[in-house]
CSV table of C-alpha atoms in Angstrom, one decimal:
chain,number,residue,atom,x,y,z
A,7,MET,CA,6.9,-23.5,-15.6
A,8,LEU,CA,8.4,-26.7,-14.2
A,9,ALA,CA,11.6,-24.8,-13.2
A,10,THR,CA,9.4,-22.2,-11.4
A,11,PHE,CA,7.6,-24.8,-9.3
A,12,THR,CA,10.7,-26.8,-8.4
A,13,ALA,CA,12.2,-23.7,-6.9
A,14,LEU,CA,9.4,-23.4,-4.4
A,15,PRO,CA,10.1,-23.9,-0.7
A,16,SER,CA,9.0,-27.3,0.7
A,17,ALA,CA,6.3,-25.7,2.8
A,18,PHE,CA,4.7,-24.2,-0.2
A,19,ILE,CA,4.8,-27.4,-2.2
A,20,ALA,CA,3.3,-29.3,0.7
A,21,PHE,CA,0.5,-26.9,1.0
A,22,THR,CA,-0.4,-26.9,-2.7
A,23,THR,CA,-0.3,-30.7,-2.6
A,24,SER,CA,-2.8,-30.6,0.3
A,25,VAL,CA,-5.0,-28.2,-1.6
A,26,ARG,CA,-5.0,-30.5,-4.7
A,27,ALA,CA,-6.0,-33.4,-2.6
A,28,ASN,CA,-8.9,-31.5,-1.0
A,29,GLN,CA,-10.1,-30.1,-4.3
A,30,SER,CA,-10.4,-33.6,-5.8
A,31,ASN,CA,-12.8,-34.5,-3.0
A,32,ALA,CA,-14.5,-31.2,-2.5
A,33,TYR,CA,-17.8,-32.6,-1.3
A,34,LEU,CA,-16.5,-35.4,1.0
A,35,PRO,CA,-16.7,-35.1,4.8
A,36,HIS,CA,-13.2,-33.6,5.2
A,37,SER,CA,-14.4,-30.6,3.0
A,38,ARG,CA,-16.9,-29.9,5.8
A,39,ASP,CA,-13.9,-29.8,8.2
A,40,ARG,CA,-12.3,-27.2,6.0
A,41,TYR,CA,-15.5,-25.2,6.0
A,42,LYS,CA,-15.8,-25.5,9.8
A,43,ARG,CA,-12.2,-24.5,10.3
A,44,GLY,CA,-12.6,-21.6,7.9
A,45,LEU,CA,-15.8,-20.4,9.6
A,46,GLU,CA,-14.0,-20.4,13.0
A,47,VAL,CA,-11.2,-18.2,11.7
A,48,LEU,CA,-13.7,-15.9,9.8
A,49,ASN,CA,-15.6,-15.4,13.1
A,50,LYS,CA,-12.4,-14.4,14.9
A,51,ILE,CA,-11.7,-11.9,12.2
A,52,ALA,CA,-15.1,-10.6,11.4
A,53,GLY,CA,-17.0,-11.4,14.6
A,54,ALA,CA,-19.5,-14.0,15.5
A,55,GLY,CA,-22.6,-14.3,13.3
A,56,THR,CA,-20.8,-13.3,10.1
A,57,ASP,CA,-21.8,-16.4,8.3
A,58,ASP,CA,-25.5,-15.6,8.7
A,59,SER,CA,-25.4,-11.8,8.0
A,60,THR,CA,-22.6,-11.1,5.5
A,61,PHE,CA,-23.1,-14.0,3.1
A,62,ILE,CA,-26.9,-14.5,3.2
A,63,SER,CA,-27.5,-12.8,-0.2
A,64,LEU,CA,-24.5,-14.5,-1.8
A,65,ARG,CA,-25.7,-17.9,-0.6
A,66,VAL,CA,-28.8,-17.5,-2.7
A,67,PHE,CA,-27.1,-16.3,-5.8
A,68,SER,CA,-23.8,-18.3,-5.7
A,69,PRO,CA,-23.6,-20.7,-2.7
A,70,ASP,CA,-20.5,-22.4,-4.1
A,71,LEU,CA,-18.7,-19.0,-4.1
A,72,VAL,CA,-19.4,-18.6,-0.4
A,73,ARG,CA,-18.2,-22.2,0.3
A,74,PHE,CA,-15.0,-21.7,-1.8
A,75,TYR,CA,-14.3,-18.3,-0.1
A,76,ILE,CA,-14.6,-19.8,3.4
A,77,GLU,CA,-12.9,-23.1,2.8
A,78,GLN,CA,-10.0,-21.9,0.7
A,79,SER,CA,-9.3,-18.4,2.0
A,80,TYR,CA,-10.1,-18.9,5.7
A,81,GLY,CA,-10.0,-22.7,6.1
A,82,ASP,CA,-6.9,-23.4,4.0
A,83,ILE,CA,-4.9,-20.1,4.2
A,84,PHE,CA,-5.8,-17.8,7.2
A,85,SER,CA,-6.1,-20.8,9.6
A,86,ARG,CA,-2.5,-21.9,9.0
A,87,PRO,CA,0.0,-21.7,11.8
A,88,GLY,CA,3.2,-19.7,11.3
A,89,LEU,CA,1.8,-16.2,11.0
A,90,ASP,CA,-0.2,-14.5,13.8
A,91,LEU,CA,-3.7,-13.3,12.8
A,92,LYS,CA,-2.7,-9.8,13.7
A,93,TYR,CA,0.0,-9.8,11.1
A,94,ARG,CA,-2.3,-11.5,8.6
A,95,GLU,CA,-4.8,-8.7,9.0
A,96,ILE,CA,-2.2,-6.0,8.7
A,97,ALA,CA,-1.1,-7.6,5.4
A,98,ASN,CA,-4.7,-7.8,4.2
A,99,VAL,CA,-5.4,-4.2,4.9
A,100,ALA,CA,-2.2,-3.1,3.3
A,101,THR,CA,-2.9,-5.2,0.2
A,102,LEU,CA,-6.5,-4.0,-0.2
A,103,THR,CA,-5.5,-0.4,0.3
A,104,VAL,CA,-2.9,-0.8,-2.5
A,105,LEU,CA,-5.4,-2.5,-4.8
A,106,GLY,CA,-7.8,0.4,-4.4
A,107,ASN,CA,-10.9,-1.2,-5.8
A,108,ALA,CA,-12.3,-3.5,-3.1
A,109,GLN,CA,-13.9,-1.1,-0.6
A,110,THR,CA,-16.2,-3.8,1.0
A,111,GLN,CA,-13.3,-6.1,1.6
A,112,LEU,CA,-11.1,-3.3,2.9
A,113,LYS,CA,-13.8,-2.4,5.4
A,114,HIS,CA,-14.2,-6.0,6.4
A,115,HIS,CA,-10.5,-6.4,7.2
A,116,ILE,CA,-10.2,-3.0,9.0
A,117,ASN,CA,-12.8,-4.3,11.3
A,118,GLY,CA,-10.8,-7.5,11.4
A,119,MET,CA,-7.7,-5.7,12.6
A,120,PHE,CA,-9.7,-4.5,15.6
A,121,ASN,CA,-11.2,-7.9,16.2
A,122,VAL,CA,-7.8,-9.6,16.4
A,123,GLY,CA,-6.3,-7.0,18.8
A,124,CYS,CA,-5.0,-4.1,16.7
A,125,THR,CA,-5.3,-0.5,18.0
A,126,PRO,CA,-6.8,2.4,16.1
A,127,GLN,CA,-3.3,3.9,15.7
A,128,GLU,CA,-2.1,0.6,14.1
A,129,VAL,CA,-5.0,0.7,11.7
A,130,LEU,CA,-4.2,4.3,10.7
A,131,GLU,CA,-0.5,3.7,10.4
A,132,THR,CA,-0.9,0.6,8.3
A,133,ILE,CA,-2.9,2.5,5.7
A,134,LEU,CA,-0.6,5.5,5.8
A,135,HIS,CA,2.4,3.3,5.4
A,136,VAL,CA,1.5,2.1,1.9
A,137,ILE,CA,1.6,5.7,0.7
A,138,ILE,CA,5.2,4.9,0.0
A,139,TYR,CA,4.3,2.2,-2.5
A,140,ARG,CA,1.0,3.3,-4.1
A,141,GLY,CA,0.8,7.0,-3.5
A,142,PHE,CA,-1.6,9.5,-1.9
A,143,PRO,CA,-4.9,8.5,-3.7
A,144,ALA,CA,-4.8,4.9,-2.4
A,145,THR,CA,-4.1,6.1,1.1
A,146,GLN,CA,-6.7,8.8,1.0
A,147,ASN,CA,-9.2,6.3,-0.2
A,148,GLY,CA,-8.3,3.9,2.6
A,149,ILE,CA,-8.5,6.6,5.3
A,150,ASN,CA,-12.0,7.4,4.2
A,151,VAL,CA,-13.0,3.7,4.8
A,152,VAL,CA,-11.3,3.9,8.2
A,153,ARG,CA,-13.3,7.0,9.1
A,154,GLU,CA,-16.5,5.0,8.3
A,155,VAL,CA,-15.4,2.1,10.5
A,156,PHE,CA,-14.4,4.4,13.4
A,157,ARG,CA,-17.8,6.1,13.2
A,158,GLU,CA,-19.6,2.8,13.4
A,159,ARG,CA,-17.5,1.6,16.3
A,160,ASN,CA,-17.7,5.0,18.1
A,161,ILE,CA,-13.9,5.3,18.1
A,162,VAL,CA,-12.5,8.7,18.7
A,163,THR,CA,-8.8,9.3,18.0
A,164,ASN,CA,-6.6,11.7,19.8
A,165,ILE,CA,-5.9,14.4,17.2
A,166,ASP,CA,-2.9,16.6,17.3
A,167,VAL,CA,-3.0,19.0,14.4
A,168,ALA,CA,0.2,20.8,15.3
A,169,GLN,CA,3.4,20.0,13.5
A,170,THR,CA,6.5,19.9,15.6
A,171,GLU,CA,10.0,20.0,14.3
A,172,GLN,CA,12.4,17.4,15.5
A,173,ASP,CA,16.0,18.0,16.5
A,174,GLU,CA,17.5,16.0,13.7
A,175,SER,CA,16.8,16.6,10.0
A,176,ARG,CA,14.4,14.4,8.1
A,177,TYR,CA,17.4,13.2,6.0
A,178,GLN,CA,19.4,12.3,9.1
A,179,ARG,CA,16.3,10.6,10.7
A,180,GLY,CA,15.8,8.6,7.5
A,181,ILE,CA,19.4,7.5,7.3
A,182,LYS,CA,19.3,6.5,11.0
A,183,ASN,CA,16.1,4.5,10.4
A,184,LEU,CA,17.6,2.8,7.3
A,185,GLU,CA,20.7,1.9,9.3
A,186,GLU,CA,18.4,0.2,11.9
A,187,ILE,CA,16.4,-1.9,9.4
A,188,VAL,CA,18.9,-2.5,6.6
A,189,GLY,CA,22.3,-2.4,8.3
A,190,GLU,CA,25.5,-2.2,6.3
A,191,ASN,CA,23.8,-1.9,2.9
A,192,SER,CA,22.0,1.3,3.8
A,193,THR,CA,24.5,3.5,1.9
A,194,GLN,CA,23.3,2.0,-1.4
A,195,ILE,CA,20.0,3.9,-1.0
A,196,ALA,CA,21.7,7.2,-0.8
A,197,GLU,CA,24.0,6.5,-3.7
A,198,GLN,CA,22.0,4.6,-6.2
A,199,PHE,CA,20.5,7.6,-8.1
A,200,THR,CA,23.3,10.1,-7.7
A,201,ASP,CA,24.4,9.9,-11.3
A,202,ILE,CA,21.0,10.8,-12.8
A,203,ALA,CA,18.4,11.9,-10.2
A,204,PRO,CA,20.1,12.7,-6.8
A,205,ASP,CA,17.0,14.3,-5.5
A,206,LEU,CA,15.1,11.0,-5.8
A,207,ALA,CA,17.4,9.4,-3.3
A,208,HIS,CA,16.8,12.3,-1.0
A,209,TYR,CA,13.1,12.0,-1.3
A,210,ILE,CA,13.3,8.2,-0.6
A,211,ILE,CA,15.4,8.8,2.5
A,212,GLU,CA,13.5,11.9,3.8
A,213,PHE,CA,9.9,10.9,3.1
A,214,ALA,CA,9.8,7.1,3.0
A,215,TYR,CA,12.3,6.5,5.9
A,216,GLY,CA,12.5,9.9,7.6
A,217,ASP,CA,8.7,10.7,7.7
A,218,ILE,CA,6.8,7.4,7.3
A,219,TRP,CA,9.0,4.4,8.5
A,220,SER,CA,10.0,6.4,11.6
A,221,ARG,CA,6.5,7.2,12.8
A,222,PRO,CA,5.4,5.7,16.1
A,223,GLY,CA,2.3,3.5,16.4
A,224,LEU,CA,3.4,0.6,14.2
A,225,GLY,CA,6.5,-1.4,14.8
A,226,HIS,CA,9.2,-2.2,12.2
A,227,LYS,CA,8.1,-5.8,11.9
A,228,SER,CA,4.5,-4.8,11.1
A,229,ARG,CA,5.7,-2.2,8.7
A,230,ALA,CA,7.9,-4.8,6.9
A,231,ILE,CA,5.0,-7.2,6.6
A,232,ALA,CA,2.8,-4.4,5.2
A,233,SER,CA,5.6,-3.5,2.7
A,234,VAL,CA,6.1,-7.0,1.5
A,235,ALA,CA,2.3,-7.5,1.1
A,236,ALA,CA,1.9,-4.2,-0.8
A,237,LEU,CA,4.8,-4.8,-3.2
A,238,THR,CA,3.5,-8.4,-3.9
A,239,ALA,CA,0.0,-6.9,-4.7
A,240,ILE,CA,1.4,-4.3,-7.0
A,241,GLY,CA,3.5,-6.8,-8.9
A,242,ASN,CA,6.5,-6.3,-11.2
A,243,GLN,CA,8.6,-4.9,-8.2
A,244,GLN,CA,11.1,-7.7,-7.9
A,245,SER,CA,14.0,-5.5,-6.8
A,246,LEU,CA,12.1,-3.6,-4.2
A,247,LEU,CA,10.4,-6.8,-3.0
A,248,LYS,CA,13.7,-8.5,-2.6
A,249,PHE,CA,15.0,-5.5,-0.6
A,250,HIS,CA,12.0,-5.5,1.7
A,251,ILE,CA,12.1,-9.3,2.3
A,252,LYS,CA,15.6,-8.7,3.5
A,253,VAL,CA,14.3,-5.9,5.7
A,254,ALA,CA,11.7,-8.2,7.1
A,255,LEU,CA,14.3,-10.7,8.1
A,256,ASN,CA,16.4,-7.9,9.7
A,257,VAL,CA,13.5,-6.7,11.9
A,258,GLY,CA,12.6,-10.1,13.2
A,259,CYS,CA,10.4,-11.9,10.7
A,260,THR,CA,11.1,-15.6,10.4
A,261,GLN,CA,11.5,-17.4,7.1
A,262,GLN,CA,8.2,-19.3,7.9
A,263,GLU,CA,6.3,-16.0,8.6
A,264,ILE,CA,7.4,-14.6,5.2
A,265,VAL,CA,6.5,-17.8,3.3
A,266,GLU,CA,3.1,-17.8,5.0
A,267,LEU,CA,2.6,-14.1,4.2
A,268,LEU,CA,3.4,-14.7,0.5
A,269,MET,CA,1.1,-17.7,0.4
A,270,GLN,CA,-1.7,-15.5,1.8
A,271,MET,CA,-1.3,-13.1,-1.1
A,272,SER,CA,-2.7,-15.7,-3.4
A,273,VAL,CA,-6.1,-14.9,-2.0
A,274,TYR,CA,-6.0,-11.3,-3.4
A,275,VAL,CA,-3.6,-11.3,-6.3
A,276,GLY,CA,-3.6,-15.0,-7.4
A,277,TRP,CA,-1.2,-17.9,-7.3
A,278,SER,CA,1.1,-16.6,-10.1
A,279,ALA,CA,2.0,-13.5,-8.0
A,280,ALA,CA,2.4,-15.6,-4.9
A,281,ILE,CA,4.7,-18.1,-6.6
A,282,THR,CA,6.8,-15.4,-8.2
A,283,SER,CA,7.2,-13.6,-4.8
A,284,THR,CA,8.0,-16.9,-3.1
A,285,ASN,CA,10.8,-17.6,-5.6
A,286,ILE,CA,12.2,-14.2,-4.8
A,287,ALA,CA,12.0,-15.0,-1.1
A,288,GLN,CA,13.9,-18.2,-1.5
A,289,GLU,CA,16.7,-16.4,-3.3
A,290,VAL,CA,16.8,-13.8,-0.5
A,291,PHE,CA,16.9,-16.5,2.2
A,292,GLN,CA,19.9,-18.1,0.6
A,293,GLU,CA,21.8,-14.8,0.1
A,294,TYR,CA,20.8,-13.5,3.5
A,295,TYR,CA,22.0,-16.4,5.6
A,296,GLN,CA,25.2,-16.5,3.6
A,297,GLN,CA,25.8,-12.8,4.3
A,298,GLN,CA,25.1,-13.3,8.0
A,299,GLN,CA,27.9,-15.9,8.1
A,300,ASN,CA,30.3,-13.5,6.3
A,301,TYR,CA,29.1,-10.3,8.0
A,302,VAL,CA,31.7,-7.9,9.5
A,303,GLU,CA,30.3,-4.9,11.3
A,304,SER,CA,31.4,-1.6,9.9
A,305,ASN,CA,31.0,2.0,11.0
A,306,PHE,CA,28.5,4.0,9.0
A,307,ALA,CA,28.8,7.7,8.9
A,308,VAL,CA,25.5,9.7,8.4
A,309,THR,CA,25.8,11.8,5.3
A,310,LYS,CA,25.4,15.5,6.1
A,311,TYR,CA,22.5,16.8,4.1
A,312,THR,CA,20.6,20.0,5.0
A,313,THR,CA,16.9,19.8,4.6
A,314,GLU,CA,14.3,22.6,4.7
A,315,THR,CA,12.0,22.9,7.7
A,316,SER,CA,8.5,21.5,7.4
A,317,GLN,CA,7.0,25.0,7.6
A,318,VAL,CA,9.0,26.2,4.6
A,319,ARG,CA,7.9,23.1,2.6
A,320,TYR,CA,4.3,23.5,3.8
A,321,GLU,CA,4.1,27.2,2.8
A,322,ARG,CA,5.5,26.4,-0.7
A,323,GLY,CA,3.2,23.5,-1.0
A,324,LEU,CA,0.1,25.6,0.0
A,325,ASP,CA,1.1,28.2,-2.7
A,326,THR,CA,1.4,25.5,-5.4
A,327,LEU,CA,-1.8,23.8,-4.2
A,328,GLY,CA,-3.7,27.0,-4.4
A,329,ARG,CA,-2.5,27.6,-8.0
A,330,VAL,CA,-3.4,24.1,-9.1
A,331,THR,CA,-6.5,23.0,-7.3
A,332,LYS,CA,-7.9,26.2,-5.6
A,333,ALA,CA,-10.4,25.5,-2.8
A,334,SER,CA,-11.0,21.9,-3.9
A,335,GLY,CA,-7.5,20.9,-3.0
A,336,GLU,CA,-7.5,22.7,0.4
A,337,ALA,CA,-10.8,20.9,1.1
A,338,VAL,CA,-9.2,17.6,0.5
A,339,VAL,CA,-6.4,18.4,2.9
A,340,ARG,CA,-8.8,19.6,5.6
A,341,SER,CA,-10.9,16.5,5.2
A,342,PHE,CA,-8.4,14.5,7.2
A,343,ASN,CA,-8.2,16.8,10.2
A,344,ASP,CA,-10.7,14.7,12.1
A,345,ILE,CA,-8.8,11.4,11.8
A,346,LEU,CA,-5.2,11.7,10.5
A,347,PRO,CA,-4.2,15.4,10.1
A,348,GLN,CA,-0.6,14.4,9.3
A,349,LEU,CA,-1.9,13.0,6.0
A,350,GLY,CA,-3.0,16.4,5.0
A,351,ARG,CA,0.4,17.8,5.9
A,352,TYR,CA,2.1,15.2,3.8
A,353,ILE,CA,-0.1,16.0,0.8
A,354,VAL,CA,0.9,19.7,1.1
A,355,GLU,CA,4.6,19.3,2.1
A,356,PHE,CA,5.6,16.3,0.0
A,357,ALA,CA,3.3,16.1,-3.0
A,358,TYR,CA,3.0,19.9,-3.6
A,359,GLY,CA,5.9,21.4,-1.6
A,360,ASP,CA,8.6,18.9,-2.7
A,361,ILE,CA,7.4,17.5,-6.0
A,362,ILE,CA,4.8,19.5,-7.9
A,363,SER,CA,6.6,22.8,-7.1
A,364,ARG,CA,9.9,21.7,-8.7
A,365,PRO,CA,11.2,23.8,-11.5
A,366,LYS,CA,12.1,22.4,-15.0
A,367,LEU,CA,8.5,21.3,-15.7
A,368,ASP,CA,5.7,23.8,-15.8
A,369,LEU,CA,2.4,23.2,-13.9
A,370,ARG,CA,0.4,22.7,-17.0
A,371,THR,CA,2.6,19.8,-18.2
A,372,ARG,CA,2.7,18.3,-14.7
A,373,GLN,CA,-1.1,18.3,-14.4
A,374,LEU,CA,-1.5,16.7,-17.9
A,375,ALA,CA,1.0,14.1,-16.8
A,376,THR,CA,-0.9,13.5,-13.5
A,377,VAL,CA,-4.2,13.1,-15.4
A,378,ALA,CA,-2.5,10.5,-17.7
A,379,ALA,CA,-1.0,8.7,-14.7
A,380,LEU,CA,-4.3,8.5,-12.8
A,381,THR,CA,-6.1,7.4,-15.9
A,382,ALA,CA,-3.6,4.5,-16.3
A,383,ILE,CA,-4.0,3.4,-12.6
A,384,GLY,CA,-7.8,3.3,-13.2
A,385,THR,CA,-8.9,2.0,-9.7
A,386,THR,CA,-11.8,3.3,-7.7
A,387,ALA,CA,-9.3,5.0,-5.4
A,388,VAL,CA,-8.2,7.4,-8.0
A,389,GLN,CA,-11.6,8.6,-9.3
A,390,GLY,CA,-11.8,11.5,-6.9
A,391,PRO,CA,-8.1,12.6,-7.5
A,392,LEU,CA,-8.6,12.3,-11.2
A,393,LYS,CA,-11.5,14.8,-11.1
A,394,VAL,CA,-9.4,17.1,-8.9
A,395,HIS,CA,-6.5,17.1,-11.3
A,396,ILE,CA,-8.6,17.5,-14.5
A,397,ASN,CA,-9.9,20.6,-12.8
A,398,GLY,CA,-6.2,21.4,-11.8
A,399,ALA,CA,-5.1,21.1,-15.4
A,400,LEU,CA,-7.8,23.6,-16.5
A,401,ASN,CA,-6.8,25.9,-13.6
A,402,VAL,CA,-3.2,26.2,-14.8
A,403,GLY,CA,-3.9,26.7,-18.5
A,404,ALA,CA,-4.6,23.4,-20.2
A,405,ASN,CA,-7.6,23.3,-22.5
A,406,THR,CA,-10.2,20.6,-22.9
A,407,GLN,CA,-8.7,19.1,-26.0
A,408,GLU,CA,-5.3,18.7,-24.3
A,409,ILE,CA,-6.9,16.9,-21.4
A,410,ILE,CA,-8.8,14.6,-23.8
A,411,GLU,CA,-5.5,13.8,-25.6
A,412,ALA,CA,-3.7,13.1,-22.4
A,413,ILE,CA,-6.3,10.6,-21.5
A,414,LEU,CA,-6.5,9.0,-25.0
A,415,HIS,CA,-2.7,8.7,-25.0
A,416,MET,CA,-3.1,6.0,-22.4
A,417,LEU,CA,-4.9,3.7,-24.7
A,418,PRO,CA,-1.9,1.7,-25.9
A,419,PHE,CA,-0.5,1.4,-22.4
A,420,ALA,CA,-3.6,1.0,-20.1
A,421,GLY,CA,-6.4,-0.2,-22.4
A,422,PHE,CA,-9.9,1.0,-23.3
A,423,PRO,CA,-11.8,0.4,-20.1
A,424,VAL,CA,-9.8,2.8,-17.9
A,425,VAL,CA,-9.7,5.4,-20.7
A,426,GLN,CA,-13.5,5.2,-21.1
A,427,ASN,CA,-13.9,5.8,-17.4
A,428,ALA,CA,-11.5,8.7,-17.4
A,429,ILE,CA,-13.2,10.3,-20.4
A,430,ASN,CA,-16.5,10.1,-18.6
A,431,THR,CA,-14.9,11.8,-15.6
A,432,ALA,CA,-13.6,14.6,-17.9
A,433,LYS,CA,-17.0,15.0,-19.4
A,434,GLU,CA,-18.5,15.5,-16.0
A,435,VAL,CA,-15.9,18.1,-15.1
A,436,PHE,CA,-16.4,20.0,-18.4
A,437,LYS,CA,-20.1,20.0,-17.9
A,438,GLU,CA,-19.7,21.4,-14.4
A,439,ARG,CA,-17.5,24.2,-15.7
A,440,ASN,CA,-19.8,24.8,-18.8
A,441,LEU,CA,-16.9,23.9,-21.2
A,442,THR,CA,-17.2,22.4,-24.6
A,443,VAL,CA,-14.6,20.2,-26.4
């Protein structure tokens, strides 16, 4: 543990030293200064009067929790210089979308994005961006919260349901985008899985960088901040986190901004995750600036890779979606037409058209695997999708006992609480379909 802490950047050590000093005198006058400073930042993010309305019930039940929340989160962390409040709120929304089980806080910080100057498109794009790192259920859940905020704020988005083909292929667009944000190392993405799963590299380039990273409405710096925040929140993603910290530096983030961002993650995922991520950042900083000194620009040739049109993928996806989820799946897709129709397109084109429709694994096996995966994730965000895919498993030939076994199989890997929740969801589906185990 000592080695871990000695590797921390000086700014991080100075901050933790300051926090220890404050904690030892929590009720002295300067603690009131932290509270006042925190309340000022909270009111910038949440709007004036938040202290009286949002926390009134908590004050009665646990006044110290309210004080800790305002002093430490807002007074000690969010009030720090070095990272603009707009970027802090983008990071908060990305993190809470990834976590998938903090709806109230997510709504609070979506409102916060607006209050610190973000546009509706930036809000939508921030939540859509994390689809790369946490998948469709988390993003769908986040978009539902956005819809609620938009309704309360009387925000109407300009909806364009039509899908237009671009001149360049998704693969070429992804490669071009990678070249912009990564530079000379972009070829590694295309080559890293060629010996075992070459299609995975294509999906990364086409979907993550050709479809998502290339979207307008959110700049590369904001996307990099959202990516680093999301990967820190997920945890155990050292290689990807290291890659995206490099990307953040490439697209204009300063070392101080990255350190501040990782410090902020302690509010949501704890100090251990923040410390681990900061150690990774320090390693990246050392390597990055050494590479900058030795960098020699090289010509990068875009690999020629023919991709299918969006319409072909969409039609194949609709066919697979119809076989798996019937009307329920189509209803999920249509449910985003009022706020972010492209999300529905991505569900059909990528999830069902590119992945679930692949040969070599039958639909019954895929649905049982999906039920197991959603059980293991276990957040609030996956409850709806879990029900959809339990129904989907039944639709493609799985029986009730196989579904129960797929869920029980997660016990050694995910624990009893998430399995119990999934069994209750399965029980609900079976009852609706008049099935017995």
